[in-house]
Tab-separated table of C-alpha atoms in Angstrom:
chain	number	residue	atom	x	y	z
T	1	UNK	CA	58.569	46.838	58.842
T	2	UNK	CA	55.247	46.561	60.685
T	3	UNK	CA	52.252	46.910	58.419
T	4	UNK	CA	49.459	49.386	58.958
T	5	UNK	CA	46.739	47.822	61.105
T	6	UNK	CA	43.037	47.855	60.329
T	7	UNK	CA	40.470	46.812	62.940
T	8	UNK	CA	36.883	46.379	61.789
T	9	UNK	CA	33.850	44.997	63.591
T	10	UNK	CA	30.259	44.099	62.942
T	11	UNK	CA	27.825	44.741	65.748
T	12	UNK	CA	27.477	41.648	67.890
T	13	UNK	CA	24.181	39.911	67.174
T	14	UNK	CA	21.520	39.325	69.800
T	15	UNK	CA	20.918	35.566	69.613
T	16	UNK	CA	17.435	35.310	71.083
T	17	UNK	CA	16.374	34.175	67.616
T	18	UNK	CA	17.877	32.826	64.405
T	19	UNK	CA	19.990	34.960	62.089
T	20	UNK	CA	18.054	36.837	59.433
T	21	UNK	CA	18.859	38.781	56.304
T	22	UNK	CA	19.844	41.903	58.270
T	23	UNK	CA	22.602	40.005	60.070
T	24	UNK	CA	23.746	38.497	56.781
T	25	UNK	CA	23.839	41.868	55.059
T	26	UNK	CA	25.984	43.458	57.754
T	27	UNK	CA	28.354	40.498	57.877
T	28	UNK	CA	28.811	40.364	54.096
T	29	UNK	CA	29.498	44.086	53.820
T	30	UNK	CA	31.920	44.073	56.725
T	31	UNK	CA	33.640	41.016	55.309
T	32	UNK	CA	34.096	42.773	51.957
T	33	UNK	CA	35.738	45.758	53.657
T	34	UNK	CA	37.987	43.490	55.743
T	35	UNK	CA	39.050	41.484	52.709
T	36	UNK	CA	39.620	44.629	50.681
T	37	UNK	CA	42.031	45.943	53.282
T	38	UNK	CA	43.837	42.577	53.514
T	39	UNK	CA	44.336	42.532	49.749
T	40	UNK	CA	45.521	46.108	50.076
T	41	UNK	CA	48.366	44.947	52.303
T	42	UNK	CA	47.073	45.886	55.748
T	43	UNK	CA	47.315	43.872	58.937
T	44	UNK	CA	43.570	43.342	59.429
T	45	UNK	CA	41.649	42.218	62.492
T	46	UNK	CA	37.987	41.508	61.769
T	47	UNK	CA	35.654	40.775	64.677
T	48	UNK	CA	32.086	39.498	64.870
T	49	UNK	CA	30.156	37.774	67.633
T	50	UNK	CA	27.068	37.464	69.799
T	51	UNK	CA	25.632	39.652	72.552
T	52	UNK	CA	24.216	37.093	74.945
T	53	UNK	CA	23.083	38.888	78.095
T	54	UNK	CA	19.983	40.877	78.957
T	55	UNK	CA	16.447	40.241	79.976
T	56	UNK	CA	15.226	39.299	76.507
T	57	UNK	CA	17.532	36.281	76.444
T	58	UNK	CA	16.199	35.296	79.845
T	59	UNK	CA	12.590	35.664	78.736
T	60	UNK	CA	13.031	33.745	75.488
T	61	UNK	CA	14.819	30.965	77.364
T	62	UNK	CA	12.020	30.755	79.942
T	63	UNK	CA	9.436	30.565	77.210
T	64	UNK	CA	11.293	27.635	75.676
T	65	UNK	CA	11.881	25.974	79.033
T	66	UNK	CA	15.684	26.088	78.785
T	67	UNK	CA	18.385	28.115	80.533
T	68	UNK	CA	19.663	31.334	78.968
T	69	UNK	CA	23.053	29.639	78.644
T	70	UNK	CA	21.500	26.825	76.613
T	71	UNK	CA	19.672	29.326	74.430
T	72	UNK	CA	22.882	31.294	73.883
T	73	UNK	CA	24.868	28.160	73.047
T	74	UNK	CA	22.271	26.947	70.592
T	75	UNK	CA	21.796	30.227	68.759
T	76	UNK	CA	25.425	31.393	68.833
T	77	UNK	CA	26.121	28.245	66.839
T	78	UNK	CA	23.575	29.332	64.211
T	79	UNK	CA	25.342	32.675	63.880
T	80	UNK	CA	28.688	30.934	63.438
T	81	UNK	CA	27.114	28.621	60.869
T	82	UNK	CA	25.857	31.664	59.022
T	83	UNK	CA	29.363	33.135	59.033
T	84	UNK	CA	30.616	29.919	57.480
T	85	UNK	CA	27.804	29.840	54.899
T	86	UNK	CA	28.548	33.427	53.880
T	87	UNK	CA	32.323	32.871	53.624
T	88	UNK	CA	32.891	35.503	56.302
T	89	UNK	CA	36.585	35.876	57.087
T	90	UNK	CA	36.417	37.129	60.668
T	91	UNK	CA	39.514	36.578	62.768
T	92	UNK	CA	37.597	36.137	66.009
T	93	UNK	CA	34.020	35.462	67.031
T	94	UNK	CA	33.343	36.789	70.499
T	95	UNK	CA	30.574	35.667	72.840
T	96	UNK	CA	29.826	38.064	75.664
T	97	UNK	CA	29.320	35.147	78.063
T	98	UNK	CA	33.021	34.316	77.808
T	99	UNK	CA	35.309	34.761	80.785
T	100	UNK	CA	37.620	37.159	78.918
T	101	UNK	CA	34.660	39.429	78.316
T	102	UNK	CA	33.525	39.460	81.948
T	103	UNK	CA	37.046	40.571	82.893
T	104	UNK	CA	37.127	43.346	80.314
T	105	UNK	CA	33.658	44.650	81.221
T	106	UNK	CA	34.465	44.738	84.918
T	107	UNK	CA	37.765	46.480	84.154
T	108	UNK	CA	36.155	49.287	82.137
T	109	UNK	CA	33.475	49.624	84.816
T	110	UNK	CA	36.135	50.171	87.477
T	111	UNK	CA	37.850	52.769	85.270
T	112	UNK	CA	34.571	54.665	84.998
T	113	UNK	CA	34.153	54.426	88.775
T	114	UNK	CA	37.699	55.764	89.260
T	115	UNK	CA	36.866	58.668	86.970
T	116	UNK	CA	33.933	59.534	89.240
T	117	UNK	CA	31.359	58.881	86.546
T	118	UNK	CA	29.403	56.071	88.219
T	119	UNK	CA	27.043	56.746	91.149
T	120	UNK	CA	24.192	54.904	92.825
T	121	UNK	CA	20.657	56.281	93.064
T	122	UNK	CA	17.154	55.028	93.041
T	123	UNK	CA	15.436	54.851	89.739
T	124	UNK	CA	11.856	54.663	88.701
T	125	UNK	CA	9.938	55.156	85.539
T	126	UNK	CA	8.047	53.474	82.758
T	127	UNK	CA	10.169	50.555	81.640
T	128	UNK	CA	9.940	48.727	78.349
T	129	UNK	CA	11.259	45.202	78.507
T	130	UNK	CA	11.528	45.008	74.766
T	131	UNK	CA	13.550	48.219	74.445
T	132	UNK	CA	15.362	47.648	77.755
T	133	UNK	CA	14.826	51.329	78.371
T	134	UNK	CA	13.055	53.629	80.764
T	135	UNK	CA	10.801	56.365	79.440
T	136	UNK	CA	9.428	59.575	80.857
T	137	UNK	CA	5.701	59.529	81.475
T	138	UNK	CA	5.138	62.083	78.710
T	139	UNK	CA	6.842	59.769	76.215
T	140	UNK	CA	4.260	57.066	76.886
T	141	UNK	CA	0.573	56.762	76.112
T	142	UNK	CA	-2.316	54.618	77.285
T	143	UNK	CA	-4.051	53.185	74.248
T	144	UNK	CA	-7.573	51.942	73.741
T	145	UNK	CA	-6.598	48.488	75.005
T	146	UNK	CA	-5.849	50.039	78.403
T	147	UNK	CA	-2.147	49.220	78.108
T	148	UNK	CA	0.517	51.923	78.390
T	149	UNK	CA	2.981	52.012	75.485
T	150	UNK	CA	6.416	53.600	75.036
T	151	UNK	CA	7.543	55.690	72.054
T	152	UNK	CA	8.778	52.586	70.156
T	153	UNK	CA	5.338	51.022	70.438
T	154	UNK	CA	6.187	48.440	73.082
T	155	UNK	CA	4.266	48.017	76.362
T	156	UNK	CA	5.812	49.650	79.416
T	157	UNK	CA	5.418	48.946	83.117
T	158	UNK	CA	6.165	51.031	86.217
T	159	UNK	CA	9.425	49.921	87.749
T	160	UNK	CA	11.439	51.134	90.717
T	161	UNK	CA	14.918	49.883	91.398
T	162	UNK	CA	18.198	50.882	92.883
T	163	UNK	CA	20.533	51.538	89.998
T	164	UNK	CA	23.999	52.719	89.172
T	165	UNK	CA	24.129	55.677	86.847
T	166	UNK	CA	26.731	56.827	84.364
T	167	UNK	CA	27.280	60.585	84.328
T	168	UNK	CA	26.474	60.947	80.634
T	169	UNK	CA	25.266	64.520	81.166
T	170	UNK	CA	28.887	65.532	81.825
T	171	UNK	CA	29.928	64.466	78.327
T	172	UNK	CA	27.694	66.610	76.157
T	173	UNK	CA	30.346	69.212	75.316
T	174	UNK	CA	33.113	66.690	74.791
T	175	UNK	CA	30.907	64.666	72.451
T	176	UNK	CA	29.907	67.723	70.441
T	177	UNK	CA	33.566	68.660	70.161
T	178	UNK	CA	34.345	65.118	69.009
T	179	UNK	CA	31.772	65.327	66.196
T	180	UNK	CA	32.973	68.802	65.210
T	181	UNK	CA	36.675	67.917	65.227
T	182	UNK	CA	36.166	64.566	63.499
T	183	UNK	CA	33.394	64.935	60.960
T	184	UNK	CA	34.094	61.357	59.831
T	185	UNK	CA	33.391	59.902	63.273
T	186	UNK	CA	29.810	59.067	62.336
T	187	UNK	CA	28.752	58.040	58.867
T	188	UNK	CA	26.931	58.419	56.640
T	189	UNK	CA	26.300	62.169	57.040
T	190	UNK	CA	22.562	61.801	57.739
T	191	UNK	CA	23.436	59.652	60.750
T	192	UNK	CA	25.920	62.212	62.024
T	193	UNK	CA	23.296	64.948	61.838
T	194	UNK	CA	20.842	62.832	63.829
T	195	UNK	CA	23.457	62.098	66.469
T	196	UNK	CA	24.559	65.728	66.780
T	197	UNK	CA	21.018	66.980	67.217
T	198	UNK	CA	20.287	64.268	69.767
T	199	UNK	CA	23.313	65.279	71.844
T	200	UNK	CA	22.565	68.981	71.441
T	201	UNK	CA	19.076	68.423	72.820
T	202	UNK	CA	20.684	67.490	76.150
T	203	UNK	CA	21.933	64.275	77.723
T	204	UNK	CA	20.581	62.704	80.898
T	205	UNK	CA	22.589	60.388	83.079
T	206	UNK	CA	22.211	56.792	82.032
T	207	UNK	CA	21.040	53.954	84.241
T	208	UNK	CA	23.734	51.309	83.820
T	209	UNK	CA	22.769	48.484	86.165
T	210	UNK	CA	19.795	46.252	86.872
T	211	UNK	CA	18.695	44.358	89.958
T	212	UNK	CA	15.529	42.810	88.547
T	213	UNK	CA	17.342	39.876	86.917
T	214	UNK	CA	20.762	38.286	87.067
T	215	UNK	CA	21.576	37.223	83.496
T	216	UNK	CA	24.434	39.617	82.975
T	217	UNK	CA	27.845	40.638	84.186
T	218	UNK	CA	27.917	41.430	87.915
T	219	UNK	CA	28.862	44.948	88.936
T	220	UNK	CA	32.231	44.646	90.699
T	221	UNK	CA	31.778	44.966	94.461
T	222	UNK	CA	27.963	44.980	94.360
T	223	UNK	CA	26.942	41.697	92.861
T	224	UNK	CA	23.212	42.026	93.241
T	225	UNK	CA	23.500	44.388	90.281
T	226	UNK	CA	24.242	43.268	86.755
T	227	UNK	CA	25.497	45.731	84.186
T	228	UNK	CA	23.091	47.250	81.718
T	229	UNK	CA	23.451	45.056	78.656
T	230	UNK	CA	24.782	47.869	76.469
T	231	UNK	CA	27.723	48.593	78.779
T	232	UNK	CA	28.690	44.974	78.480
T	233	UNK	CA	27.875	44.679	74.773
T	234	UNK	CA	29.880	47.675	73.590
T	235	UNK	CA	32.903	46.535	75.559
T	236	UNK	CA	33.212	43.447	73.336
T	237	UNK	CA	35.252	45.492	70.879
T	238	UNK	CA	37.874	46.045	73.572
T	239	UNK	CA	37.748	42.501	74.909
T	240	UNK	CA	38.718	41.002	71.573
T	241	UNK	CA	41.732	43.317	71.387
T	242	UNK	CA	42.928	41.984	74.738
T	243	UNK	CA	41.650	44.685	77.102
T	244	UNK	CA	42.490	45.295	79.898
T	245	UNK	CA	45.897	43.805	79.074
T	246	UNK	CA	47.514	46.544	77.065
T	247	UNK	CA	50.486	44.260	76.454
T	248	UNK	CA	48.225	41.778	74.662
T	249	UNK	CA	49.348	40.905	71.173
T	250	UNK	CA	46.114	42.210	69.717
T	251	UNK	CA	46.115	45.485	71.574
T	252	UNK	CA	48.002	46.967	68.620
T	253	UNK	CA	44.715	46.926	66.703
T	254	UNK	CA	42.941	49.314	69.075
T	255	UNK	CA	41.444	51.830	68.390
T	256	UNK	CA	39.067	50.212	65.902
T	257	UNK	CA	39.103	51.789	62.456
T	258	UNK	CA	35.388	51.317	61.958
T	259	UNK	CA	32.393	49.756	63.688
T	260	UNK	CA	29.822	48.653	61.099
T	261	UNK	CA	26.370	48.680	62.705
T	262	UNK	CA	22.701	48.999	61.857
T	263	UNK	CA	21.402	52.546	61.980
T	264	UNK	CA	18.922	51.572	64.729
T	265	UNK	CA	21.788	51.282	67.217
T	266	UNK	CA	23.719	54.376	66.162
T	267	UNK	CA	22.958	56.197	69.422
T	268	UNK	CA	24.594	53.488	71.515
T	269	UNK	CA	27.727	53.497	69.362
T	270	UNK	CA	28.093	57.185	68.602
T	271	UNK	CA	27.007	58.643	71.964
T	272	UNK	CA	27.250	56.164	74.836
T	273	UNK	CA	30.304	54.281	73.596
T	274	UNK	CA	32.625	57.285	73.116
T	275	UNK	CA	31.403	58.659	76.462
T	276	UNK	CA	32.298	55.391	78.247
T	277	UNK	CA	35.695	55.363	76.565
T	278	UNK	CA	36.415	59.017	77.347
T	279	UNK	CA	35.531	58.295	80.966
T	280	UNK	CA	37.779	55.226	81.092
T	281	UNK	CA	40.630	57.061	79.377
T	282	UNK	CA	40.674	54.739	76.369
T	283	UNK	CA	41.261	55.891	72.801
T	284	UNK	CA	38.118	56.275	70.691
T	285	UNK	CA	37.293	54.273	67.568
T	286	UNK	CA	37.871	56.251	64.382
T	287	UNK	CA	34.476	55.783	62.819
T	288	UNK	CA	31.003	54.387	63.381
T	289	UNK	CA	29.028	53.621	60.237
T	290	UNK	CA	25.259	53.002	60.429
T	291	UNK	CA	24.037	51.050	57.431
T	292	UNK	CA	20.483	50.888	56.164
T	293	UNK	CA	18.258	47.857	56.145
T	294	UNK	CA	17.271	45.489	53.396
T	295	UNK	CA	13.583	44.824	53.490
T	296	UNK	CA	11.354	42.838	51.249
T	297	UNK	CA	8.752	44.636	49.249
T	298	UNK	CA	5.076	44.015	50.075
O	1	UNK	CA	10.776	28.638	45.691
O	2	UNK	CA	8.272	31.376	45.284
O	3	UNK	CA	8.961	33.975	42.664
O	4	UNK	CA	8.390	36.811	45.068
O	5	UNK	CA	10.970	35.522	47.579
O	6	UNK	CA	8.197	36.252	50.017
O	7	UNK	CA	9.380	33.379	52.121
O	8	UNK	CA	13.105	33.884	51.820
O	9	UNK	CA	14.214	35.872	54.799
O	10	UNK	CA	16.507	33.159	55.989
O	11	UNK	CA	20.032	33.835	54.724
O	12	UNK	CA	20.777	30.114	54.425
O	13	UNK	CA	17.919	29.570	51.942
O	14	UNK	CA	18.818	32.717	50.048
O	15	UNK	CA	22.357	31.409	49.540
O	16	UNK	CA	21.137	27.910	48.665
O	17	UNK	CA	18.793	29.282	46.087
O	18	UNK	CA	20.794	31.987	44.323
O	19	UNK	CA	24.390	31.059	45.145
O	20	UNK	CA	26.632	32.679	47.721
O	21	UNK	CA	28.510	35.111	45.529
O	22	UNK	CA	25.314	36.063	43.716
O	23	UNK	CA	23.791	37.074	47.057
O	24	UNK	CA	26.963	38.861	48.157
O	25	UNK	CA	27.230	40.708	44.871
O	26	UNK	CA	23.596	41.712	44.805
O	27	UNK	CA	23.554	43.042	48.369
O	28	UNK	CA	26.762	45.013	47.899
O	29	UNK	CA	26.071	46.343	44.420
O	30	UNK	CA	22.395	47.160	44.321
O	31	UNK	CA	21.873	49.712	47.084
O	32	UNK	CA	24.202	52.237	48.770
O	33	UNK	CA	25.259	50.736	52.093
O	34	UNK	CA	24.059	53.648	54.200
O	35	UNK	CA	20.563	53.615	52.759
O	36	UNK	CA	17.514	51.435	53.103
O	37	UNK	CA	16.521	49.308	50.192
O	38	UNK	CA	14.517	46.274	49.344
O	39	UNK	CA	15.214	43.093	47.526
O	40	UNK	CA	13.090	40.983	45.304
O	41	UNK	CA	13.550	37.869	43.267
O	42	UNK	CA	13.487	39.866	40.032
O	43	UNK	CA	16.095	42.350	41.248
O	44	UNK	CA	18.483	39.595	42.365
O	45	UNK	CA	18.117	37.637	39.132
O	46	UNK	CA	18.389	40.666	36.860
O	47	UNK	CA	21.429	42.079	38.587
O	48	UNK	CA	23.406	38.870	38.903
O	49	UNK	CA	22.535	37.537	35.453
O	50	UNK	CA	23.439	40.835	33.813
O	51	UNK	CA	26.686	41.580	35.619
O	52	UNK	CA	28.055	38.210	36.661
O	53	UNK	CA	26.712	35.668	34.146
O	54	UNK	CA	26.564	37.873	31.049
O	55	UNK	CA	29.221	40.524	31.386
O	56	UNK	CA	31.994	38.922	33.394
O	57	UNK	CA	31.166	35.236	32.953
O	58	UNK	CA	30.711	35.349	29.172
O	59	UNK	CA	33.768	37.497	28.606
O	60	UNK	CA	35.925	35.060	30.542
O	61	UNK	CA	34.380	32.011	28.923
O	62	UNK	CA	34.638	33.329	25.351
O	63	UNK	CA	38.165	34.661	25.590
O	64	UNK	CA	39.567	31.713	27.524
O	65	UNK	CA	37.903	29.210	25.195
O	66	UNK	CA	39.523	30.964	22.234
O	67	UNK	CA	42.880	30.815	23.982
O	68	UNK	CA	42.348	27.171	24.748
O	69	UNK	CA	41.572	26.349	21.117
O	70	UNK	CA	43.867	28.719	19.272
O	71	UNK	CA	46.851	29.267	21.522
O	72	UNK	CA	47.555	25.680	22.630
O	73	UNK	CA	46.021	26.387	26.048
O	74	UNK	CA	48.901	28.714	26.895
O	75	UNK	CA	48.957	32.413	27.764
O	76	UNK	CA	49.152	34.106	24.321
O	77	UNK	CA	52.236	35.927	23.101
O	78	UNK	CA	51.430	39.649	22.780
O	79	UNK	CA	52.983	42.027	20.254
O	80	UNK	CA	53.184	45.788	20.734
O	81	UNK	CA	50.192	47.305	22.518
O	82	UNK	CA	47.922	49.717	20.669
O	83	UNK	CA	46.282	52.693	22.383
O	84	UNK	CA	43.104	50.655	22.770
O	85	UNK	CA	45.073	47.879	24.495
O	86	UNK	CA	46.769	50.314	26.835
O	87	UNK	CA	43.506	52.095	27.640
O	88	UNK	CA	41.713	48.982	28.848
O	89	UNK	CA	44.763	47.716	30.745
O	90	UNK	CA	45.080	51.068	32.494
O	91	UNK	CA	41.398	51.331	33.311
O	92	UNK	CA	41.688	48.123	35.302
O	93	UNK	CA	44.454	49.668	37.404
O	94	UNK	CA	42.693	53.022	37.783
O	95	UNK	CA	39.626	51.211	39.155
O	96	UNK	CA	41.685	50.268	42.213
O	97	UNK	CA	42.071	53.893	43.243
O	98	UNK	CA	38.329	54.515	42.857
O	99	UNK	CA	37.505	51.332	44.747
O	100	UNK	CA	39.930	52.160	47.559
O	101	UNK	CA	38.372	55.580	48.086
O	102	UNK	CA	34.878	54.124	47.951
O	103	UNK	CA	35.540	51.285	50.401
O	104	UNK	CA	37.268	53.808	52.686
O	105	UNK	CA	33.874	55.466	53.100
O	106	UNK	CA	31.939	52.170	53.141
O	107	UNK	CA	30.523	52.828	49.655
O	108	UNK	CA	30.925	49.310	48.308
O	109	UNK	CA	28.369	49.894	45.556
O	110	UNK	CA	30.666	52.566	44.062
O	111	UNK	CA	33.682	50.281	44.261
O	112	UNK	CA	31.804	47.543	42.414
O	113	UNK	CA	30.475	50.158	40.005
O	114	UNK	CA	34.036	51.107	39.041
O	115	UNK	CA	35.162	47.484	38.754
O	116	UNK	CA	32.198	46.467	36.619
O	117	UNK	CA	32.664	49.524	34.425
O	118	UNK	CA	35.972	47.881	33.493
O	119	UNK	CA	34.114	44.638	32.776
O	120	UNK	CA	31.697	46.473	30.477
O	121	UNK	CA	34.553	48.275	28.736
O	122	UNK	CA	36.465	45.020	28.335
O	123	UNK	CA	33.420	43.549	26.609
O	124	UNK	CA	33.321	46.518	24.223
O	125	UNK	CA	37.050	46.129	23.603
O	126	UNK	CA	36.676	42.424	22.865
O	127	UNK	CA	33.747	42.997	20.518
O	128	UNK	CA	35.476	45.854	18.711
O	129	UNK	CA	38.776	43.989	18.251
O	130	UNK	CA	37.022	40.886	16.860
O	131	UNK	CA	39.741	38.379	17.694
O	132	UNK	CA	37.693	35.624	15.998
O	133	UNK	CA	38.098	37.493	12.684
O	134	UNK	CA	41.790	38.179	13.323
O	135	UNK	CA	42.343	34.459	13.552
O	136	UNK	CA	42.482	34.314	9.752
O	137	UNK	CA	43.697	37.813	8.897
O	138	UNK	CA	46.266	38.580	11.577
O	139	UNK	CA	46.902	35.761	14.056
O	140	UNK	CA	49.660	37.690	15.797
O	141	UNK	CA	47.258	40.534	16.536
O	142	UNK	CA	44.691	37.985	17.680
O	143	UNK	CA	47.179	36.757	20.256
O	144	UNK	CA	47.738	40.306	21.477
O	145	UNK	CA	44.015	40.931	21.850
O	146	UNK	CA	43.546	37.651	23.694
O	147	UNK	CA	46.513	38.407	25.913
O	148	UNK	CA	45.165	41.850	26.786
O	149	UNK	CA	41.718	40.423	27.496
O	150	UNK	CA	43.104	37.682	29.728
O	151	UNK	CA	45.326	40.160	31.569
O	152	UNK	CA	42.374	42.503	32.125
O	153	UNK	CA	40.366	39.566	33.479
O	154	UNK	CA	43.245	38.799	35.852
O	155	UNK	CA	43.104	42.351	37.161
O	156	UNK	CA	39.317	42.263	37.475
O	157	UNK	CA	39.578	38.935	39.289
O	158	UNK	CA	41.923	40.406	41.886
O	159	UNK	CA	39.710	43.461	42.326
O	160	UNK	CA	36.659	41.208	42.804
O	161	UNK	CA	38.240	39.034	45.519
O	162	UNK	CA	36.926	41.057	48.496
O	163	UNK	CA	33.358	41.021	47.221
O	164	UNK	CA	32.852	37.610	45.623
O	165	UNK	CA	35.844	35.732	47.029
O	166	UNK	CA	34.949	32.196	45.922
O	167	UNK	CA	34.131	33.038	42.299
O	168	UNK	CA	36.967	35.516	41.904
O	169	UNK	CA	39.407	32.868	43.135
O	170	UNK	CA	38.061	30.433	40.521
O	171	UNK	CA	38.514	33.089	37.866
O	172	UNK	CA	42.140	33.491	38.919
O	173	UNK	CA	42.545	29.715	39.020
O	174	UNK	CA	41.606	29.381	35.350
O	175	UNK	CA	44.278	31.983	34.605
O	176	UNK	CA	46.768	29.981	36.717
O	177	UNK	CA	47.473	33.035	38.913
O	178	UNK	CA	49.575	31.858	41.891
O	179	UNK	CA	48.024	32.181	45.349
O	180	UNK	CA	50.679	34.644	46.503
O	181	UNK	CA	50.082	36.969	43.539
O	182	UNK	CA	46.501	37.878	44.318
O	183	UNK	CA	46.840	41.180	46.111
O	184	UNK	CA	46.310	44.709	44.897
O	185	UNK	CA	50.046	45.258	44.703
O	186	UNK	CA	49.986	42.646	41.938
O	187	UNK	CA	47.854	44.934	39.779
O	188	UNK	CA	50.648	47.398	39.419
O	189	UNK	CA	53.153	45.640	37.215
O	190	UNK	CA	55.602	42.801	37.531
O	191	UNK	CA	52.838	40.229	38.034
O	192	UNK	CA	51.303	40.190	34.550
O	193	UNK	CA	50.397	36.884	32.924
O	194	UNK	CA	53.510	35.241	31.511
O	195	UNK	CA	53.253	34.486	27.780
O	196	UNK	CA	53.610	30.778	27.080
O	197	UNK	CA	52.515	29.690	30.564
O	198	UNK	CA	50.129	26.713	30.615
O	199	UNK	CA	46.465	27.358	31.339
O	200	UNK	CA	43.958	24.847	32.659
O	201	UNK	CA	40.813	24.094	30.676
O	202	UNK	CA	38.363	26.985	31.001
O	203	UNK	CA	35.230	26.335	32.981
O	204	UNK	CA	32.094	28.376	33.502
O	205	UNK	CA	32.215	30.293	36.785
O	206	UNK	CA	28.980	32.252	36.954
O	207	UNK	CA	25.950	30.068	36.241
O	208	UNK	CA	23.018	31.881	34.780
O	209	UNK	CA	19.891	31.847	36.942
O	210	UNK	CA	17.158	30.096	35.008
O	211	UNK	CA	13.550	30.207	36.147
O	212	UNK	CA	12.137	26.769	36.826
O	213	UNK	CA	8.437	26.772	35.997
O	214	UNK	CA	7.176	25.582	38.279
O	215	UNK	CA	6.410	23.746	41.449
O	216	UNK	CA	2.830	24.655	42.136
């Protein structure tokens, strides 16, 4: 009687600029897979959206003399317009600034707290605003211009803050078992190999809150912290399925059948995301696929 | 528009310039989804002109125009199917299984490869059967060949819907395929074109990209 469900997502786009060919490519490919499964008789839920928090949104907005909310509203519209122009058949377009998403992110946070995986400590290190990541001193270098750079080539600055941490180090074995038991969890194969060797090389606990800015989702019970943008961003896939209301009509779609993402964010989806879900006691998505990029010659 | 598409990184201009389904088809067909690749004006034009305008577009236009002129704009009445007829009809169904496996591993280029192998084979079938010559020598056989060709195009149209939804829907419109008979289950029998059913006037679906020389 009830048809087989199929839940597919694009990554949510970071709208601090206009959509470009990379966004279009991912949306078109994901749309083709969603449509294929609909024509094949499945009950499909196809999700896309925008990832609107984080310091880069704040900085771009400041540069333009508008609020981050205004920037998000303006550019989210461009991404929706692109979806229309590309004949994308998504069933929902989520914006992480929506109320439903704040609820879901705070709910998964509390589950991770309950599991004993969130703790507070002080954090310092070389921080790259562009990467939104801290680096070890040995990963950075001072170049001829006298500026210190991180491994991705972006400038870093020394930052000390109080931060909540996620006990990622506790998940190394469970993640390796996941990849071994489900060889299809990460695709294509080259991506899986990269992910496995990254996890094998050892996982450090992950800083998952910020106090240096407030454009984000407040940490429940300690509102001077906002969640690290990736905790909030990844949770969008749950939000759209109704989380934390497991009686929601759309909850039947979870777990997602496949997250279609760019290969540059494979680590967040294939390492952090399953670790968060394992911690919160939520079923894991079946597959994460990291596509390549389309670049112009010359 | 520069020939090198050096300035076309904006998806809106890309779609305006080449057409939506041309862009969709090119991006899905040209490079395996998991790998990096590049795109250029020449690659987009070559790929979409060859596969969409020439192979699929011309086949549909030629066969449907013949039906329009010679079969009173109705689905032709087929006789018994020869082995060649059965082979091409079956290939269109077999492509579904290949495409399903490919899309299941996000290999859309392989799915389109299998579907457009049917298009290429259908062109060979059409050329080899020479329905235009049968018109004088064996009109009944001509109707069978045109029926088989139209039915294969129906199947290809359904298979193309996920990838180039707008154009594939137009292709099914010119075959008068009802909206509720456009799923993969309708490839498998029971939904074939009904001989004698009225067909609308054929219309070109895949415009050929022509270079405009040249705004300086």
